[in-house]
């Protein structure tokens, strides 16, 4: 259906306009036919009543049947007006009585049956009414010219249709407008529900679609969607709790293994086992970061100082970074840089970038944390860079440039990207092989706000 619109409203309006076009043509024709039929019935009934009234005025004297009309009927048949006439005839067609100008009427072809019979003769219509006079039967024949001045039924029909057609079309055209208004209410309600659904994401699964204003036809879909969101929220919560529990359970045996490794006499074996334990510890730390992210993603945002956040993150990781032979520095403006978000998640994102810069570069790498006046946090290193045609791919979960590498699970940057999605911010990775890597966190900037120190 190439020309069939996809819009439900357009389809309904198109069908209604087609129905209006058909009705505008068919209804006047049907109405005119109905009026003509009813007019013909009325006309025949009037002629039959007149024939009956004439039959009741027939008297028999020595000359035979005589018609003595009352003044009303006499006046009615006193002129050739609209072809009104009556004739009283016997079986042989002999005229026993007649109205003036009856010779102008084609009554001789009128049927003579045992009962009243309507007939037509050219432009004339009439009724043949049998009457019993003694032992004889005679017929009262009443006629009227439908084309005469008094036969205005067709004119009435045509005039009525001419006036009726605009009213009919106006009423029919009003129906699509009313339907459009009703459909528009449904459309706006569904659109609002769609907007509510589009605003729901992994970080705000507690939101629900408002069902109160929806029509009964759409409300079950919204209710089912809300039930699905509730199940998804419970599933996310269970997953987060499971990851947190697994990470917590793994930390204790890893700590024990680190202590026991010191008793291994073979230096080479001890170094390999320590590297393996360190890798597992890093994976456990990332799992804990994921659990923390999902647990705090729905927390209320606040305004805090980006400089303080960077200082605390460097203070936390500096011993670890310096221990592997790397160096770290902070470059920040002298005045506070307010940003809005969750300080726990923002600190988690920054420490992840600093940890990645230290772990995935050779000893002696210079790591620099910069706080820009516009609220952007940058972590830059002078390491070998990311070996990928598109450094932004490194933000995908489980992505690793070297699939042979065994020093992590590829979760670090994906965690950072998820944190920035929660904040409606941006994570930008810029890197070239041999020229180092620069990762920036663009949080929403808060102009001139009170700054609180993150806990």
CSV table of C-alpha atoms in Angstrom, one decimal:
chain,number,residue,atom,x,y,z
A,1,UNK,CA,0.0,0.0,0.0
A,2,UNK,CA,2.2,2.8,-1.3
A,3,UNK,CA,-0.2,5.7,-0.6
A,4,UNK,CA,-1.7,4.3,2.6
A,5,UNK,CA,-0.4,6.5,5.4
A,6,UNK,CA,1.3,5.0,8.4
A,7,UNK,CA,-0.3,7.5,10.8
A,8,UNK,CA,-3.4,6.1,12.6
A,9,UNK,CA,-5.0,9.5,12.6
A,10,UNK,CA,-4.4,10.0,8.9
A,11,UNK,CA,-5.9,6.6,8.2
A,12,UNK,CA,-9.1,7.3,10.2
A,13,UNK,CA,-9.5,10.8,8.6
A,14,UNK,CA,-8.9,9.3,5.1
A,15,UNK,CA,-11.6,6.7,5.6
A,16,UNK,CA,-14.0,9.2,7.1
A,17,UNK,CA,-13.5,11.6,4.1
A,18,UNK,CA,-14.2,8.7,1.8
A,19,UNK,CA,-17.3,7.8,3.7
A,20,UNK,CA,-18.4,11.4,3.6
A,21,UNK,CA,-18.0,11.6,-0.1
A,22,UNK,CA,-20.1,8.4,-0.6
A,23,UNK,CA,-22.7,9.6,1.9
A,24,UNK,CA,-22.9,13.1,0.2
A,25,UNK,CA,-23.8,11.4,-3.0
A,26,UNK,CA,-25.9,8.4,-1.9
A,27,UNK,CA,-27.9,10.0,0.9
A,28,UNK,CA,-29.6,12.7,-1.1
A,29,UNK,CA,-30.5,10.2,-3.8
A,30,UNK,CA,-31.9,7.8,-1.2
A,31,UNK,CA,-33.7,10.6,0.5
A,32,UNK,CA,-35.2,11.9,-2.8
A,33,UNK,CA,-36.4,8.4,-3.6
A,34,UNK,CA,-37.9,8.0,-0.2
A,35,UNK,CA,-39.6,11.4,-0.4
A,36,UNK,CA,-41.0,10.6,-3.9
A,37,UNK,CA,-42.3,7.3,-2.6
A,38,UNK,CA,-43.9,8.8,0.4
A,39,UNK,CA,-45.3,11.7,-1.7
A,40,UNK,CA,-46.8,9.2,-4.2
A,41,UNK,CA,-48.4,7.3,-1.3
A,42,UNK,CA,-49.8,10.5,0.1
A,43,UNK,CA,-51.0,11.6,-3.3
A,44,UNK,CA,-52.8,8.3,-3.9
A,45,UNK,CA,-54.3,8.4,-0.4
A,46,UNK,CA,-55.7,11.9,-1.0
A,47,UNK,CA,-57.1,10.9,-4.4
A,48,UNK,CA,-58.7,7.7,-2.8
A,49,UNK,CA,-60.3,9.8,-0.1
A,50,UNK,CA,-61.7,12.2,-2.7
A,51,UNK,CA,-63.0,9.3,-4.7
A,52,UNK,CA,-64.6,7.9,-1.6
A,53,UNK,CA,-66.2,11.2,-0.7
A,54,UNK,CA,-67.6,11.5,-4.3
A,55,UNK,CA,-68.9,7.9,-4.1
A,56,UNK,CA,-70.8,8.8,-0.9
A,57,UNK,CA,-72.5,11.7,-2.6
A,58,UNK,CA,-74.0,9.6,-5.4
A,59,UNK,CA,-77.8,9.4,-5.3
A,60,UNK,CA,-80.2,7.5,-7.6
A,61,UNK,CA,-83.3,9.1,-9.0
A,62,UNK,CA,-85.5,8.5,-12.0
A,63,UNK,CA,-82.7,9.7,-14.3
A,64,UNK,CA,-80.2,7.3,-12.9
A,65,UNK,CA,-77.1,8.0,-10.6
A,66,UNK,CA,-76.7,11.7,-9.7
A,67,UNK,CA,-73.7,13.2,-8.0
A,68,UNK,CA,-74.5,16.0,-5.5
A,69,UNK,CA,-71.2,17.3,-4.2
A,70,UNK,CA,-70.8,19.4,-1.1
A,71,UNK,CA,-69.6,23.0,-1.7
A,72,UNK,CA,-66.0,22.1,-0.8
A,73,UNK,CA,-65.7,19.4,-3.5
A,74,UNK,CA,-67.7,21.5,-5.9
A,75,UNK,CA,-65.1,24.3,-5.6
A,76,UNK,CA,-62.2,21.9,-5.8
A,77,UNK,CA,-63.4,20.6,-9.2
A,78,UNK,CA,-64.8,23.8,-10.6
A,79,UNK,CA,-61.6,24.7,-12.5
A,80,UNK,CA,-59.0,22.9,-14.5
A,81,UNK,CA,-56.5,23.8,-11.8
A,82,UNK,CA,-53.7,21.2,-11.8
A,83,UNK,CA,-55.8,18.7,-13.8
A,84,UNK,CA,-58.2,17.9,-11.0
A,85,UNK,CA,-61.3,16.1,-12.3
A,86,UNK,CA,-63.7,13.3,-11.6
A,87,UNK,CA,-65.8,11.1,-13.8
A,88,UNK,CA,-68.5,8.6,-12.8
A,89,UNK,CA,-68.7,5.9,-15.5
A,90,UNK,CA,-70.4,2.6,-15.9
A,91,UNK,CA,-69.0,-0.7,-17.1
A,92,UNK,CA,-69.4,0.3,-20.8
A,93,UNK,CA,-67.5,3.5,-20.3
A,94,UNK,CA,-70.6,5.7,-20.5
A,95,UNK,CA,-70.3,8.8,-18.5
A,96,UNK,CA,-72.9,9.1,-15.8
A,97,UNK,CA,-71.5,12.3,-14.2
A,98,UNK,CA,-68.5,14.4,-14.5
A,99,UNK,CA,-66.8,17.5,-13.3
A,100,UNK,CA,-66.1,20.5,-15.6
A,101,UNK,CA,-63.2,20.0,-17.9
A,102,UNK,CA,-63.2,16.3,-17.4
A,103,UNK,CA,-62.9,15.9,-21.1
A,104,UNK,CA,-59.3,17.2,-20.8
A,105,UNK,CA,-58.3,14.2,-18.6
A,106,UNK,CA,-57.3,10.8,-20.1
A,107,UNK,CA,-59.7,8.9,-17.8
A,108,UNK,CA,-61.0,6.4,-20.3
A,109,UNK,CA,-57.9,4.1,-19.9
A,110,UNK,CA,-58.5,3.9,-16.2
A,111,UNK,CA,-58.8,0.3,-14.9
A,112,UNK,CA,-62.2,-0.8,-13.7
A,113,UNK,CA,-61.6,-3.5,-11.1
A,114,UNK,CA,-63.5,-4.9,-8.1
A,115,UNK,CA,-61.5,-2.7,-5.7
A,116,UNK,CA,-59.8,0.7,-5.7
A,117,UNK,CA,-56.9,0.8,-8.1
A,118,UNK,CA,-54.4,3.6,-8.6
A,119,UNK,CA,-53.3,4.3,-12.1
A,120,UNK,CA,-51.1,6.6,-14.2
A,121,UNK,CA,-51.8,8.0,-17.7
A,122,UNK,CA,-49.0,10.1,-18.9
A,123,UNK,CA,-48.6,13.1,-16.6
A,124,UNK,CA,-51.9,12.2,-14.8
A,125,UNK,CA,-52.3,10.1,-11.8
A,126,UNK,CA,-55.6,8.9,-10.5
A,127,UNK,CA,-57.7,6.3,-8.6
A,128,UNK,CA,-60.5,4.2,-9.9
A,129,UNK,CA,-63.0,3.5,-7.1
A,130,UNK,CA,-65.9,1.0,-7.7
A,131,UNK,CA,-69.3,1.8,-6.2
A,132,UNK,CA,-72.4,-0.5,-6.0
A,133,UNK,CA,-75.6,1.3,-7.0
A,134,UNK,CA,-78.5,-1.1,-6.7
A,135,UNK,CA,-77.6,-4.2,-8.7
A,136,UNK,CA,-75.2,-2.2,-11.0
A,137,UNK,CA,-71.6,-1.3,-10.4
A,138,UNK,CA,-70.2,2.0,-11.4
A,139,UNK,CA,-66.7,3.6,-11.0
A,140,UNK,CA,-65.6,6.9,-9.6
A,141,UNK,CA,-62.4,8.0,-11.4
A,142,UNK,CA,-60.5,10.9,-9.8
A,143,UNK,CA,-57.4,12.3,-11.5
A,144,UNK,CA,-54.8,15.0,-11.0
A,145,UNK,CA,-52.1,16.4,-13.3
A,146,UNK,CA,-48.7,16.0,-11.5
A,147,UNK,CA,-47.1,18.6,-13.9
A,148,UNK,CA,-49.7,21.2,-13.2
A,149,UNK,CA,-49.3,24.3,-11.0
A,150,UNK,CA,-50.5,22.5,-7.9
A,151,UNK,CA,-48.3,19.4,-8.4
A,152,UNK,CA,-45.2,20.8,-6.7
A,153,UNK,CA,-44.0,17.6,-5.1
A,154,UNK,CA,-40.9,17.4,-7.3
A,155,UNK,CA,-40.1,21.0,-6.7
A,156,UNK,CA,-40.5,20.5,-3.0
A,157,UNK,CA,-38.2,17.5,-3.2
A,158,UNK,CA,-35.6,19.3,-5.2
A,159,UNK,CA,-35.7,22.3,-3.0
A,160,UNK,CA,-35.5,20.2,0.1
A,161,UNK,CA,-32.5,18.3,-1.2
A,162,UNK,CA,-30.7,21.5,-2.2
A,163,UNK,CA,-31.1,22.8,1.4
A,164,UNK,CA,-30.5,19.4,2.9
A,165,UNK,CA,-27.3,18.7,1.1
A,166,UNK,CA,-25.2,21.5,2.6
A,167,UNK,CA,-26.5,20.7,6.1
A,168,UNK,CA,-25.7,17.0,5.6
A,169,UNK,CA,-22.2,17.7,4.3
A,170,UNK,CA,-21.6,20.2,7.2
A,171,UNK,CA,-22.7,17.6,9.7
A,172,UNK,CA,-20.6,14.9,8.1
A,173,UNK,CA,-17.5,17.2,7.9
A,174,UNK,CA,-18.0,18.0,11.6
A,175,UNK,CA,-17.6,14.3,12.5
A,176,UNK,CA,-13.9,14.1,11.4
A,177,UNK,CA,-13.2,17.3,13.4
A,178,UNK,CA,-14.8,15.7,16.5
A,179,UNK,CA,-13.0,12.4,15.9
A,180,UNK,CA,-9.7,14.3,15.4
A,181,UNK,CA,-10.1,16.0,18.7
A,182,UNK,CA,-10.8,12.7,20.5
A,183,UNK,CA,-8.0,11.0,18.7
A,184,UNK,CA,-5.7,13.9,19.5
A,185,UNK,CA,-6.4,13.4,23.2
A,186,UNK,CA,-5.5,9.8,22.8
A,187,UNK,CA,-2.4,10.7,20.8
A,188,UNK,CA,-1.2,13.3,23.3
A,189,UNK,CA,-1.7,10.8,26.2
A,190,UNK,CA,0.2,8.1,24.4
A,191,UNK,CA,2.9,10.6,23.4
A,192,UNK,CA,3.3,11.7,27.0
A,193,UNK,CA,3.6,8.1,28.1
A,194,UNK,CA,6.2,7.5,25.4
A,195,UNK,CA,8.2,10.4,26.7
A,196,UNK,CA,8.0,9.1,30.2
A,197,UNK,CA,9.2,5.7,28.9
A,198,UNK,CA,12.0,7.2,26.9
A,199,UNK,CA,13.2,9.0,30.0
A,200,UNK,CA,13.6,5.7,31.9
A,201,UNK,CA,17.1,4.2,31.8
A,202,UNK,CA,19.3,1.9,33.9
A,203,UNK,CA,20.0,4.7,36.3
A,204,UNK,CA,16.4,5.6,37.1
A,205,UNK,CA,14.4,2.4,36.9
A,206,UNK,CA,12.3,3.6,39.8
A,207,UNK,CA,10.4,5.8,37.5
A,208,UNK,CA,7.1,4.6,36.1
A,209,UNK,CA,4.6,5.5,33.3
A,210,UNK,CA,1.6,7.4,34.6
A,211,UNK,CA,-1.5,5.2,33.9
A,212,UNK,CA,-4.2,7.5,35.3
A,213,UNK,CA,-4.7,9.7,32.2
A,214,UNK,CA,-4.4,6.9,29.6
A,215,UNK,CA,-7.5,5.5,27.7
A,216,UNK,CA,-8.6,2.0,28.7
A,217,UNK,CA,-7.3,0.7,25.4
A,218,UNK,CA,-3.7,1.8,26.1
A,219,UNK,CA,-3.6,1.5,29.9
A,220,UNK,CA,-2.9,-2.3,29.9
A,221,UNK,CA,0.2,-1.7,27.8
A,222,UNK,CA,1.5,1.0,30.2
A,223,UNK,CA,0.7,-1.3,33.2
A,224,UNK,CA,2.6,-4.2,31.6
A,225,UNK,CA,5.5,-1.8,30.9
A,226,UNK,CA,5.5,-0.7,34.5
A,227,UNK,CA,5.5,-4.3,35.6
A,228,UNK,CA,8.5,-5.0,33.3
A,229,UNK,CA,10.4,-2.0,34.8
A,230,UNK,CA,9.7,-3.3,38.3
A,231,UNK,CA,11.2,-6.7,37.3
A,232,UNK,CA,14.1,-5.1,35.6
A,233,UNK,CA,14.8,-3.0,38.7
A,234,UNK,CA,14.7,-6.0,40.9
A,235,UNK,CA,17.0,-7.9,38.5
A,236,UNK,CA,19.5,-5.0,38.5
A,237,UNK,CA,19.4,-4.8,42.2
A,238,UNK,CA,20.0,-8.6,42.6
A,239,UNK,CA,22.8,-8.5,40.0
A,240,UNK,CA,24.5,-5.6,41.8
A,241,UNK,CA,24.2,-7.3,45.2
A,242,UNK,CA,25.5,-10.5,43.7
A,243,UNK,CA,28.5,-8.8,42.2
A,244,UNK,CA,29.2,-7.0,45.5
A,245,UNK,CA,29.0,-10.2,47.4
A,246,UNK,CA,31.3,-12.1,45.0
A,247,UNK,CA,33.8,-9.3,45.2
A,248,UNK,CA,33.7,-9.2,48.9
A,249,UNK,CA,34.1,-13.0,49.2
A,250,UNK,CA,37.1,-12.9,46.9
A,251,UNK,CA,39.0,-10.2,48.7
A,252,UNK,CA,39.7,-12.3,51.8
A,253,UNK,CA,41.3,-15.4,50.1
A,254,UNK,CA,43.3,-13.1,47.8
A,255,UNK,CA,44.7,-11.3,50.9
A,256,UNK,CA,45.6,-14.7,52.4
A,257,UNK,CA,47.3,-15.8,49.1
A,258,UNK,CA,49.4,-12.6,49.0
A,259,UNK,CA,50.7,-13.4,52.5
A,260,UNK,CA,51.3,-17.0,51.7
A,261,UNK,CA,53.2,-16.1,48.5
A,262,UNK,CA,56.0,-14.6,50.6
A,263,UNK,CA,56.8,-18.1,51.7
A,264,UNK,CA,57.5,-19.4,48.2
A,265,UNK,CA,61.3,-19.9,47.8
A,266,UNK,CA,61.5,-19.8,44.0
A,267,UNK,CA,61.7,-16.1,43.0
A,268,UNK,CA,60.5,-16.7,39.5
A,269,UNK,CA,57.5,-18.7,40.7
A,270,UNK,CA,56.8,-16.2,43.4
A,271,UNK,CA,56.8,-13.3,40.9
A,272,UNK,CA,54.4,-15.1,38.5
A,273,UNK,CA,52.0,-16.0,41.3
A,274,UNK,CA,52.1,-12.5,42.7
A,275,UNK,CA,51.3,-11.1,39.2
A,276,UNK,CA,48.4,-13.5,39.0
A,277,UNK,CA,47.1,-12.5,42.4
A,278,UNK,CA,47.5,-8.8,41.5
A,279,UNK,CA,45.5,-9.4,38.3
A,280,UNK,CA,42.7,-11.1,40.2
A,281,UNK,CA,42.8,-8.3,42.8
A,282,UNK,CA,42.4,-5.8,40.0
A,283,UNK,CA,39.4,-7.7,38.6
A,284,UNK,CA,37.8,-7.9,42.1
A,285,UNK,CA,38.3,-4.1,42.5
A,286,UNK,CA,36.6,-3.5,39.2
A,287,UNK,CA,33.7,-5.7,40.2
A,288,UNK,CA,33.4,-3.7,43.4
A,289,UNK,CA,33.4,-0.5,41.3
A,290,UNK,CA,30.6,-1.9,39.2
A,291,UNK,CA,28.6,-2.8,42.3
A,292,UNK,CA,29.2,0.7,43.8
A,293,UNK,CA,28.1,2.3,40.5
A,294,UNK,CA,24.8,0.5,40.3
A,295,UNK,CA,24.2,1.0,44.0
A,296,UNK,CA,24.7,4.8,44.0
A,297,UNK,CA,23.5,5.6,40.4
A,298,UNK,CA,20.2,6.8,41.7
A,299,UNK,CA,21.5,8.9,44.6
A,300,UNK,CA,20.8,12.6,44.7
A,301,UNK,CA,23.3,14.8,42.9
A,302,UNK,CA,25.1,17.6,44.7
A,303,UNK,CA,27.5,20.4,43.8
A,304,UNK,CA,31.2,19.9,44.7
A,305,UNK,CA,34.6,21.2,43.9
A,306,UNK,CA,36.4,19.4,41.1
A,307,UNK,CA,39.8,20.5,42.5
A,308,UNK,CA,39.1,18.9,45.8
A,309,UNK,CA,37.9,15.7,44.1
A,310,UNK,CA,41.2,15.5,42.1
A,311,UNK,CA,43.3,16.2,45.2
A,312,UNK,CA,41.6,13.4,47.2
A,313,UNK,CA,41.9,10.9,44.2
A,314,UNK,CA,45.6,11.7,43.8
A,315,UNK,CA,46.2,11.4,47.5
A,316,UNK,CA,44.6,8.0,47.5
A,317,UNK,CA,46.5,6.5,44.6
A,318,UNK,CA,49.8,8.4,44.7
A,319,UNK,CA,51.6,5.8,46.9
A,320,UNK,CA,50.6,2.9,44.6
A,321,UNK,CA,51.6,4.9,41.4
A,322,UNK,CA,54.9,6.0,42.9
A,323,UNK,CA,55.6,2.4,44.0
A,324,UNK,CA,55.6,1.2,40.4
A,325,UNK,CA,58.0,3.9,39.3
A,326,UNK,CA,55.5,6.3,37.7
A,327,UNK,CA,55.0,10.0,38.6
A,328,UNK,CA,51.8,12.0,39.1
A,329,UNK,CA,51.1,15.7,39.1
A,330,UNK,CA,48.0,17.9,39.5
A,331,UNK,CA,47.3,21.1,37.5
A,332,UNK,CA,44.3,23.0,38.7
A,333,UNK,CA,43.1,26.6,38.8
A,334,UNK,CA,43.4,28.5,42.1
A,335,UNK,CA,39.7,29.1,42.5
A,336,UNK,CA,37.0,26.4,43.0
A,337,UNK,CA,35.6,24.7,40.0
A,338,UNK,CA,32.0,23.6,40.9
A,339,UNK,CA,30.5,20.7,39.1
A,340,UNK,CA,27.3,18.8,39.8
A,341,UNK,CA,27.0,15.1,40.2
A,342,UNK,CA,27.6,12.2,42.6
A,343,UNK,CA,31.0,12.8,44.2
A,344,UNK,CA,31.4,9.1,45.0
A,345,UNK,CA,30.9,8.1,41.3
A,346,UNK,CA,33.0,11.0,40.1
A,347,UNK,CA,35.9,10.0,42.3
A,348,UNK,CA,35.5,6.4,41.2
A,349,UNK,CA,35.7,7.5,37.5
A,350,UNK,CA,38.8,9.6,38.2
A,351,UNK,CA,40.7,6.9,40.1
A,352,UNK,CA,39.8,4.4,37.4
A,353,UNK,CA,41.5,6.6,34.8
A,354,UNK,CA,44.6,7.1,37.0
A,355,UNK,CA,44.8,3.4,37.7
A,356,UNK,CA,44.6,2.6,34.0
A,357,UNK,CA,47.2,5.1,33.1
A,358,UNK,CA,49.6,3.5,35.6
A,359,UNK,CA,48.8,-0.2,34.9
A,360,UNK,CA,48.9,0.0,31.1
A,361,UNK,CA,52.1,2.0,30.7
A,362,UNK,CA,55.7,1.1,31.4
A,363,UNK,CA,57.4,2.3,34.6
A,364,UNK,CA,58.6,5.9,34.6
A,365,UNK,CA,55.4,7.2,32.9
A,366,UNK,CA,54.4,10.7,33.7
A,367,UNK,CA,50.7,11.0,34.7
A,368,UNK,CA,49.1,14.4,34.9
A,369,UNK,CA,45.6,15.2,36.3
A,370,UNK,CA,44.2,18.5,35.0
A,371,UNK,CA,41.2,20.4,36.2
A,372,UNK,CA,39.9,22.9,33.6
A,373,UNK,CA,38.0,26.0,34.5
A,374,UNK,CA,35.0,24.7,32.6
A,375,UNK,CA,34.7,21.7,34.9
A,376,UNK,CA,36.5,19.2,32.6
A,377,UNK,CA,38.8,16.6,34.3
A,378,UNK,CA,41.6,15.3,32.2
A,379,UNK,CA,44.0,12.4,32.9
A,380,UNK,CA,47.0,12.5,30.6
A,381,UNK,CA,50.1,10.3,30.3
A,382,UNK,CA,53.1,10.1,28.0
A,383,UNK,CA,52.9,6.3,27.6
A,384,UNK,CA,52.8,4.3,24.4
A,385,UNK,CA,49.2,5.2,23.7
A,386,UNK,CA,46.2,2.9,22.8
A,387,UNK,CA,46.8,0.5,19.9
A,388,UNK,CA,43.5,1.0,18.1
A,389,UNK,CA,42.2,2.8,15.1
A,390,UNK,CA,39.5,4.4,17.2
A,391,UNK,CA,40.6,5.0,20.8
A,392,UNK,CA,36.9,5.6,21.8
A,393,UNK,CA,36.4,1.8,21.3
A,394,UNK,CA,38.4,1.3,24.5
A,395,UNK,CA,35.3,2.4,26.5
A,396,UNK,CA,33.5,-0.8,25.4
A,397,UNK,CA,33.2,-3.4,28.1
A,398,UNK,CA,35.7,-6.2,27.9
A,399,UNK,CA,37.6,-4.4,25.1
A,400,UNK,CA,41.4,-4.8,25.2
A,401,UNK,CA,43.9,-3.7,22.5
A,402,UNK,CA,46.0,-6.7,23.1
A,403,UNK,CA,44.0,-9.9,23.4
A,404,UNK,CA,47.0,-11.7,24.7
A,405,UNK,CA,47.3,-9.3,27.7
A,406,UNK,CA,46.3,-10.8,31.0
A,407,UNK,CA,46.4,-7.8,33.4
A,408,UNK,CA,42.7,-7.0,33.6
A,409,UNK,CA,39.2,-7.7,32.5
A,410,UNK,CA,38.7,-4.7,30.3
A,411,UNK,CA,36.2,-3.1,32.6
A,412,UNK,CA,37.9,0.1,33.6
A,413,UNK,CA,36.9,2.6,30.9
A,414,UNK,CA,33.5,1.0,30.5
A,415,UNK,CA,32.8,1.7,34.1
A,416,UNK,CA,33.9,5.3,33.6
A,417,UNK,CA,31.7,5.6,30.6
A,418,UNK,CA,28.7,4.3,32.6
A,419,UNK,CA,29.4,6.9,35.3
A,420,UNK,CA,29.4,9.7,32.7
A,421,UNK,CA,26.1,8.4,31.3
A,422,UNK,CA,24.6,8.6,34.7
A,423,UNK,CA,25.8,12.2,35.0
A,424,UNK,CA,24.7,13.0,31.4
A,425,UNK,CA,28.3,14.0,30.7
A,426,UNK,CA,30.8,12.9,28.2
A,427,UNK,CA,33.9,10.6,28.2
A,428,UNK,CA,36.4,11.4,25.4
A,429,UNK,CA,39.5,9.3,24.7
A,430,UNK,CA,42.3,10.8,22.6
A,431,UNK,CA,45.4,8.7,21.9
A,432,UNK,CA,48.0,8.0,19.3
A,433,UNK,CA,50.6,5.2,19.4
A,434,UNK,CA,53.8,6.5,20.8
A,435,UNK,CA,52.3,9.9,21.9
A,436,UNK,CA,50.4,9.0,25.0
A,437,UNK,CA,46.8,9.1,26.0
A,438,UNK,CA,44.4,11.8,27.2
A,439,UNK,CA,41.0,11.0,28.7
A,440,UNK,CA,38.6,13.7,29.6
A,441,UNK,CA,35.5,13.7,31.8
A,442,UNK,CA,33.1,16.5,31.0
A,443,UNK,CA,30.7,16.9,33.9
A,444,UNK,CA,27.8,19.4,33.7
A,445,UNK,CA,29.1,22.8,34.8
A,446,UNK,CA,27.4,24.6,37.7
A,447,UNK,CA,27.7,28.4,37.4
A,448,UNK,CA,28.3,30.3,40.7
A,449,UNK,CA,27.0,27.7,43.2
A,450,UNK,CA,27.8,26.8,46.7
A,451,UNK,CA,30.6,24.3,46.8
A,452,UNK,CA,30.6,21.4,49.2
A,453,UNK,CA,33.5,19.1,50.0
A,454,UNK,CA,32.8,15.5,48.8
A,455,UNK,CA,32.8,13.0,51.6
